[in-house]
């Protein structure tokens, strides 16, 4: 298995532009997580899907952020419009089922820079 | 507000045992404690998971006291390649998944 796949690996954009991050979870995994990592705030859970349904989006910072999971093999995290403070590494992770008690497999991350 | 706390950094030498303690006062009753390792420019990688008492696998041990308000990751006989950041992850009361701030472990020759 190729593991969790994220694209792009690096993204540089200008303030105000729309950014779309993509994730392909491990086949057979039922849960998908989006995290953001910064020096100041560490690793933060943004949103969690179970069986393609958003279960907890309390970590999504504001309405500029949205996430979708149209099927079991694909998810997107969109930022519109982007701002410099959105600069961070965004990780996608998947697990077999549920949260907390199950090992999460992380992708390599997308490093986003908003100028 | 749930808070998961761990030391910012610690240094060690090759062959020594490293113990990292994470404080998680608000851990949810039914949830597990999980530790991850992260190298630069990579995503976190699972090390070990436990609910109570002691868990051991081929790379680490995890000690959890009866009240489960803390946990200690033990890395036996570390090598230079164990230099990384180590995170604890718990599901706190209120069902909020919370990572600790990470402990940067530097293993010296």
mmCIF file of C-alpha atoms in Angstrom:
data_model
loop_
_atom_site.group_PDB
_atom_site.id
_atom_site.type_symbol
_atom_site.label_atom_id
_atom_site.label_comp_id
_atom_site.label_asym_id
_atom_site.label_seq_id
_atom_site.Cartn_x
_atom_site.Cartn_y
_atom_site.Cartn_z
ATOM 1 C CA UNK A 1 0.000 0.000 0.000
ATOM 2 C CA UNK A 2 1.274 3.479 -0.857
ATOM 3 C CA UNK A 3 0.059 4.952 2.389
ATOM 4 C CA UNK A 4 -1.853 8.213 2.652
ATOM 5 C CA UNK A 5 -1.241 10.360 -0.400
ATOM 6 C CA UNK A 6 -1.409 14.141 -0.305
ATOM 7 C CA UNK A 7 -1.088 16.682 -3.065
ATOM 8 C CA UNK A 8 0.433 19.055 -3.704
ATOM 9 C CA UNK A 9 3.446 18.656 -1.425
ATOM 10 C CA UNK A 10 4.173 22.351 -1.592
ATOM 11 C CA UNK A 11 1.908 25.255 -2.446
ATOM 12 C CA UNK A 12 2.803 28.913 -2.661
ATOM 13 C CA UNK A 13 -0.017 31.340 -3.305
ATOM 14 C CA UNK A 14 -0.947 34.939 -2.822
ATOM 15 C CA UNK A 15 -3.339 36.302 -0.274
ATOM 16 C CA UNK A 16 -6.917 36.139 -1.474
ATOM 17 C CA UNK A 17 -6.439 33.152 -3.732
ATOM 18 C CA UNK A 18 -8.298 29.877 -3.351
ATOM 19 C CA UNK A 19 -6.260 26.885 -2.216
ATOM 20 C CA UNK A 20 -7.326 23.252 -2.506
ATOM 21 C CA UNK A 21 -5.453 20.482 -0.744
ATOM 22 C CA UNK A 22 -6.099 16.871 -1.657
ATOM 23 C CA UNK A 23 -5.889 13.596 0.196
ATOM 24 C CA UNK A 24 -6.245 9.940 -0.708
ATOM 25 C CA UNK A 25 -6.588 7.770 2.418
ATOM 26 C CA UNK A 26 -5.409 4.199 2.755
ATOM 27 C CA UNK A 27 -7.811 1.821 1.064
ATOM 28 C CA UNK A 28 -10.202 0.254 3.545
ATOM 29 C CA UNK A 29 -9.818 2.945 6.173
ATOM 30 C CA UNK A 30 -13.108 4.406 7.337
ATOM 31 C CA UNK A 31 -11.900 7.531 9.103
ATOM 32 C CA UNK A 32 -10.088 10.548 7.735
ATOM 33 C CA UNK A 33 -8.566 13.468 9.611
ATOM 34 C CA UNK A 34 -7.231 16.852 8.519
ATOM 35 C CA UNK A 35 -4.623 18.492 10.766
ATOM 36 C CA UNK A 36 -2.715 21.754 10.650
ATOM 37 C CA UNK A 37 0.780 22.123 12.106
ATOM 38 C CA UNK A 38 2.476 25.411 12.938
ATOM 39 C CA UNK A 39 5.325 26.348 15.235
ATOM 40 C CA UNK A 40 3.040 28.467 17.375
ATOM 41 C CA UNK A 41 0.049 26.148 17.726
ATOM 42 C CA UNK A 42 1.527 22.696 17.129
ATOM 43 C CA UNK A 43 -0.696 19.979 15.662
ATOM 44 C CA UNK A 44 -4.366 20.900 15.552
ATOM 45 C CA UNK A 45 -7.237 18.713 14.414
ATOM 46 C CA UNK A 46 -9.323 20.624 11.874
ATOM 47 C CA UNK A 47 -11.976 18.089 10.909
ATOM 48 C CA UNK A 48 -12.714 14.391 11.167
ATOM 49 C CA UNK A 49 -14.768 12.220 8.798
ATOM 50 C CA UNK A 50 -16.160 8.783 9.482
ATOM 51 C CA UNK A 51 -17.540 6.815 6.524
ATOM 52 C CA UNK A 52 -17.323 9.993 4.418
ATOM 53 C CA UNK A 53 -19.493 11.986 6.835
ATOM 54 C CA UNK A 54 -18.055 14.954 8.754
ATOM 55 C CA UNK A 55 -18.317 14.089 12.438
ATOM 56 C CA UNK A 56 -16.381 16.872 14.150
ATOM 57 C CA UNK A 57 -15.482 20.127 12.431
ATOM 58 C CA UNK A 58 -15.054 22.151 15.593
ATOM 59 C CA UNK A 59 -11.399 22.702 14.766
ATOM 60 C CA UNK A 60 -12.058 24.429 11.459
ATOM 61 C CA UNK A 61 -10.824 27.955 12.167
ATOM 62 C CA UNK A 62 -13.440 29.929 10.270
ATOM 63 C CA UNK A 63 -15.795 29.959 7.317
ATOM 64 C CA UNK A 64 -12.931 30.382 4.892
ATOM 65 C CA UNK A 65 -12.087 26.727 5.499
ATOM 66 C CA UNK A 66 -14.191 23.899 4.103
ATOM 67 C CA UNK A 67 -13.626 20.175 3.698
ATOM 68 C CA UNK A 68 -15.366 17.526 1.674
ATOM 69 C CA UNK A 69 -15.166 13.783 1.299
ATOM 70 C CA UNK A 70 -17.214 12.828 -1.764
ATOM 71 C CA UNK A 71 -16.186 9.179 -1.568
ATOM 72 C CA UNK A 72 -14.097 6.799 0.511
ATOM 73 C CA UNK A 73 -10.937 7.403 -1.483
ATOM 74 C CA UNK A 74 -10.759 11.170 -1.726
ATOM 75 C CA UNK A 75 -10.999 14.286 0.406
ATOM 76 C CA UNK A 76 -10.292 17.972 -0.113
ATOM 77 C CA UNK A 77 -9.565 20.852 2.207
ATOM 78 C CA UNK A 78 -10.274 24.228 0.676
ATOM 79 C CA UNK A 79 -9.305 27.687 1.875
ATOM 80 C CA UNK A 80 -11.052 30.602 0.214
ATOM 81 C CA UNK A 81 -9.837 33.294 0.399
ATOM 82 C CA UNK A 82 -6.421 32.402 1.761
ATOM 83 C CA UNK A 83 -4.543 34.633 4.205
ATOM 84 C CA UNK A 84 -0.879 34.737 5.279
ATOM 85 C CA UNK A 85 -1.807 33.330 8.711
ATOM 86 C CA UNK A 86 -2.994 30.156 6.969
ATOM 87 C CA UNK A 87 0.629 29.329 6.167
ATOM 88 C CA UNK A 88 1.314 25.946 7.766
ATOM 89 C CA UNK A 89 1.830 22.272 7.035
ATOM 90 C CA UNK A 90 -1.473 20.500 6.510
ATOM 91 C CA UNK A 91 -1.589 16.782 7.222
ATOM 92 C CA UNK A 92 -4.189 14.247 6.257
ATOM 93 C CA UNK A 93 -4.430 11.003 8.230
ATOM 94 C CA UNK A 94 -6.616 7.932 8.003
ATOM 95 C CA UNK A 95 -7.467 5.097 10.357
ATOM 96 C CA UNK A 96 -9.418 1.875 10.202
ATOM 97 C CA UNK A 97 -12.278 3.129 12.280
ATOM 98 C CA UNK A 98 -13.170 5.781 14.769
ATOM 99 C CA UNK A 99 -10.782 7.986 16.623
ATOM 100 C CA UNK A 100 -8.753 7.888 19.772
ATOM 101 C CA UNK A 101 -8.372 4.160 20.032
ATOM 102 C CA UNK A 102 -7.093 3.552 16.549
ATOM 103 C CA UNK A 103 -3.703 4.140 14.945
ATOM 104 C CA UNK A 104 -3.721 7.028 12.528
ATOM 105 C CA UNK A 105 -1.571 6.874 9.416
ATOM 106 C CA UNK A 106 -0.359 10.279 8.337
ATOM 107 C CA UNK A 107 0.444 11.516 4.877
ATOM 108 C CA UNK A 108 3.604 13.482 4.089
ATOM 109 C CA UNK A 109 1.798 16.796 4.412
ATOM 110 C CA UNK A 110 1.293 19.840 2.226
ATOM 111 C CA UNK A 111 3.407 22.861 3.064
ATOM 112 C CA UNK A 112 1.302 25.930 2.319
ATOM 113 C CA UNK A 113 2.789 29.396 2.054
ATOM 114 C CA UNK A 114 0.441 32.343 1.587
ATOM 115 C CA UNK A 115 2.237 35.530 0.620
ATOM 116 C CA UNK B 1 -10.509 23.456 28.278
ATOM 117 C CA UNK B 2 -8.695 20.208 27.677
ATOM 118 C CA UNK B 3 -4.941 20.480 27.788
ATOM 119 C CA UNK B 4 -2.236 17.974 27.046
ATOM 120 C CA UNK B 5 1.186 18.968 28.340
ATOM 121 C CA UNK B 6 4.634 17.516 27.762
ATOM 122 C CA UNK B 7 8.210 18.813 28.153
ATOM 123 C CA UNK B 8 9.488 20.896 25.280
ATOM 124 C CA UNK B 9 12.777 19.094 24.890
ATOM 125 C CA UNK B 10 15.214 16.653 26.393
ATOM 126 C CA UNK B 11 18.710 15.486 25.549
ATOM 127 C CA UNK B 12 20.098 12.008 25.914
ATOM 128 C CA UNK B 13 23.051 9.875 24.845
ATOM 129 C CA UNK B 14 23.178 6.774 22.744
ATOM 130 C CA UNK B 15 22.348 3.650 24.695
ATOM 131 C CA UNK B 16 20.447 5.461 27.431
ATOM 132 C CA UNK B 17 16.766 5.152 28.287
ATOM 133 C CA UNK B 18 14.553 8.151 27.559
ATOM 134 C CA UNK B 19 11.329 8.725 29.462
ATOM 135 C CA UNK B 20 8.832 11.358 28.344
ATOM 136 C CA UNK B 21 5.814 12.143 30.490
ATOM 137 C CA UNK B 22 2.599 13.638 29.149
ATOM 138 C CA UNK B 23 -0.015 15.214 31.403
ATOM 139 C CA UNK B 24 -3.650 14.885 30.316
ATOM 140 C CA UNK B 25 -5.948 15.775 33.183
ATOM 141 C CA UNK B 26 -9.111 15.815 31.063
ATOM 142 C CA UNK B 27 -8.759 12.463 29.361
ATOM 143 C CA UNK B 28 -12.056 10.910 28.330
ATOM 144 C CA UNK B 29 -13.108 7.838 30.284
ATOM 145 C CA UNK B 30 -13.069 5.390 27.430
ATOM 146 C CA UNK B 31 -10.263 6.735 25.352
ATOM 147 C CA UNK B 32 -6.743 5.626 24.648
ATOM 148 C CA UNK B 33 -3.396 7.358 24.915
ATOM 149 C CA UNK B 34 -1.336 7.257 21.771
ATOM 150 C CA UNK B 35 2.231 8.365 21.112
ATOM 151 C CA UNK B 36 3.632 9.436 17.762
ATOM 152 C CA UNK B 37 7.110 10.159 16.462
ATOM 153 C CA UNK B 38 7.819 12.836 13.889
ATOM 154 C CA UNK B 39 10.946 13.447 11.841
ATOM 155 C CA UNK B 40 11.524 16.719 9.963
ATOM 156 C CA UNK B 41 9.436 17.100 6.807
ATOM 157 C CA UNK B 42 7.425 13.955 7.554
ATOM 158 C CA UNK B 43 4.056 13.193 9.035
ATOM 159 C CA UNK B 44 3.800 11.753 12.538
ATOM 160 C CA UNK B 45 4.241 8.000 12.837
ATOM 161 C CA UNK B 46 2.554 5.734 15.380
ATOM 162 C CA UNK B 47 4.753 4.373 18.159
ATOM 163 C CA UNK B 48 2.523 2.863 20.824
ATOM 164 C CA UNK B 49 -0.951 3.020 22.301
ATOM 165 C CA UNK B 50 -2.445 2.063 25.642
ATOM 166 C CA UNK B 51 -5.434 2.436 27.926
ATOM 167 C CA UNK B 52 -4.059 1.614 31.368
ATOM 168 C CA UNK B 53 -1.123 0.020 33.210
ATOM 169 C CA UNK B 54 1.738 -0.948 30.910
ATOM 170 C CA UNK B 55 2.050 -1.681 27.233
ATOM 171 C CA UNK B 56 5.240 -2.789 25.511
ATOM 172 C CA UNK B 57 6.108 -3.329 21.875
ATOM 173 C CA UNK B 58 9.328 -3.771 19.953
ATOM 174 C CA UNK B 59 10.287 -0.094 20.120
ATOM 175 C CA UNK B 60 8.841 1.377 23.311
ATOM 176 C CA UNK B 61 6.921 0.963 26.532
ATOM 177 C CA UNK B 62 4.018 3.016 27.773
ATOM 178 C CA UNK B 63 3.251 3.399 31.455
ATOM 179 C CA UNK B 64 -0.160 4.669 32.523
ATOM 180 C CA UNK B 65 -1.057 5.142 36.218
ATOM 181 C CA UNK B 66 -4.432 4.153 37.589
ATOM 182 C CA UNK B 67 -5.908 7.654 37.389
ATOM 183 C CA UNK B 68 -4.809 7.922 33.721
ATOM 184 C CA UNK B 69 -4.097 11.628 34.105
ATOM 185 C CA UNK B 70 -0.604 11.159 32.759
ATOM 186 C CA UNK B 71 1.398 8.687 30.730
ATOM 187 C CA UNK B 72 5.095 8.020 30.242
ATOM 188 C CA UNK B 73 6.680 6.900 27.004
ATOM 189 C CA UNK B 74 9.878 4.962 27.574
ATOM 190 C CA UNK B 75 12.417 4.500 24.794
ATOM 191 C CA UNK B 76 15.026 1.930 25.799
ATOM 192 C CA UNK B 77 18.627 2.249 24.619
ATOM 193 C CA UNK B 78 18.127 5.117 22.214
ATOM 194 C CA UNK B 79 20.238 5.566 19.109
ATOM 195 C CA UNK B 80 21.019 8.631 17.008
ATOM 196 C CA UNK B 81 18.111 7.764 14.716
ATOM 197 C CA UNK B 82 15.678 8.248 17.601
ATOM 198 C CA UNK B 83 16.298 11.994 17.430
ATOM 199 C CA UNK B 84 12.818 13.317 16.654
ATOM 200 C CA UNK B 85 9.796 15.049 18.123
ATOM 201 C CA UNK B 86 7.465 12.863 20.180
ATOM 202 C CA UNK B 87 3.781 13.662 20.629
ATOM 203 C CA UNK B 88 1.120 12.246 22.897
ATOM 204 C CA UNK B 89 -2.458 12.201 21.659
ATOM 205 C CA UNK B 90 -5.548 11.810 23.795
ATOM 206 C CA UNK B 91 -9.238 12.299 23.373
ATOM 207 C CA UNK B 92 -10.144 14.699 26.119
ATOM 208 C CA UNK B 93 -13.510 15.093 27.806
ATOM 209 C CA UNK B 94 -15.756 16.807 25.296
ATOM 210 C CA UNK B 95 -14.498 14.449 22.607
ATOM 211 C CA UNK B 96 -11.755 16.768 21.500
ATOM 212 C CA UNK B 97 -8.728 15.033 20.028
ATOM 213 C CA UNK B 98 -5.723 16.880 21.433
ATOM 214 C CA UNK B 99 -2.058 16.523 20.636
ATOM 215 C CA UNK B 100 0.512 17.583 23.182
ATOM 216 C CA UNK B 101 2.946 20.280 22.152
ATOM 217 C CA UNK B 102 5.618 17.732 21.350
ATOM 218 C CA UNK B 103 8.914 16.851 23.024
ATOM 219 C CA UNK B 104 12.029 17.331 20.965
ATOM 220 C CA UNK B 105 14.454 14.531 21.832
ATOM 221 C CA UNK B 106 18.088 14.949 20.836
ATOM 222 C CA UNK B 107 20.254 11.852 21.082
ATOM 223 C CA UNK B 108 23.946 12.622 21.249
ATOM 224 C CA UNK B 109 26.784 10.245 20.407
#
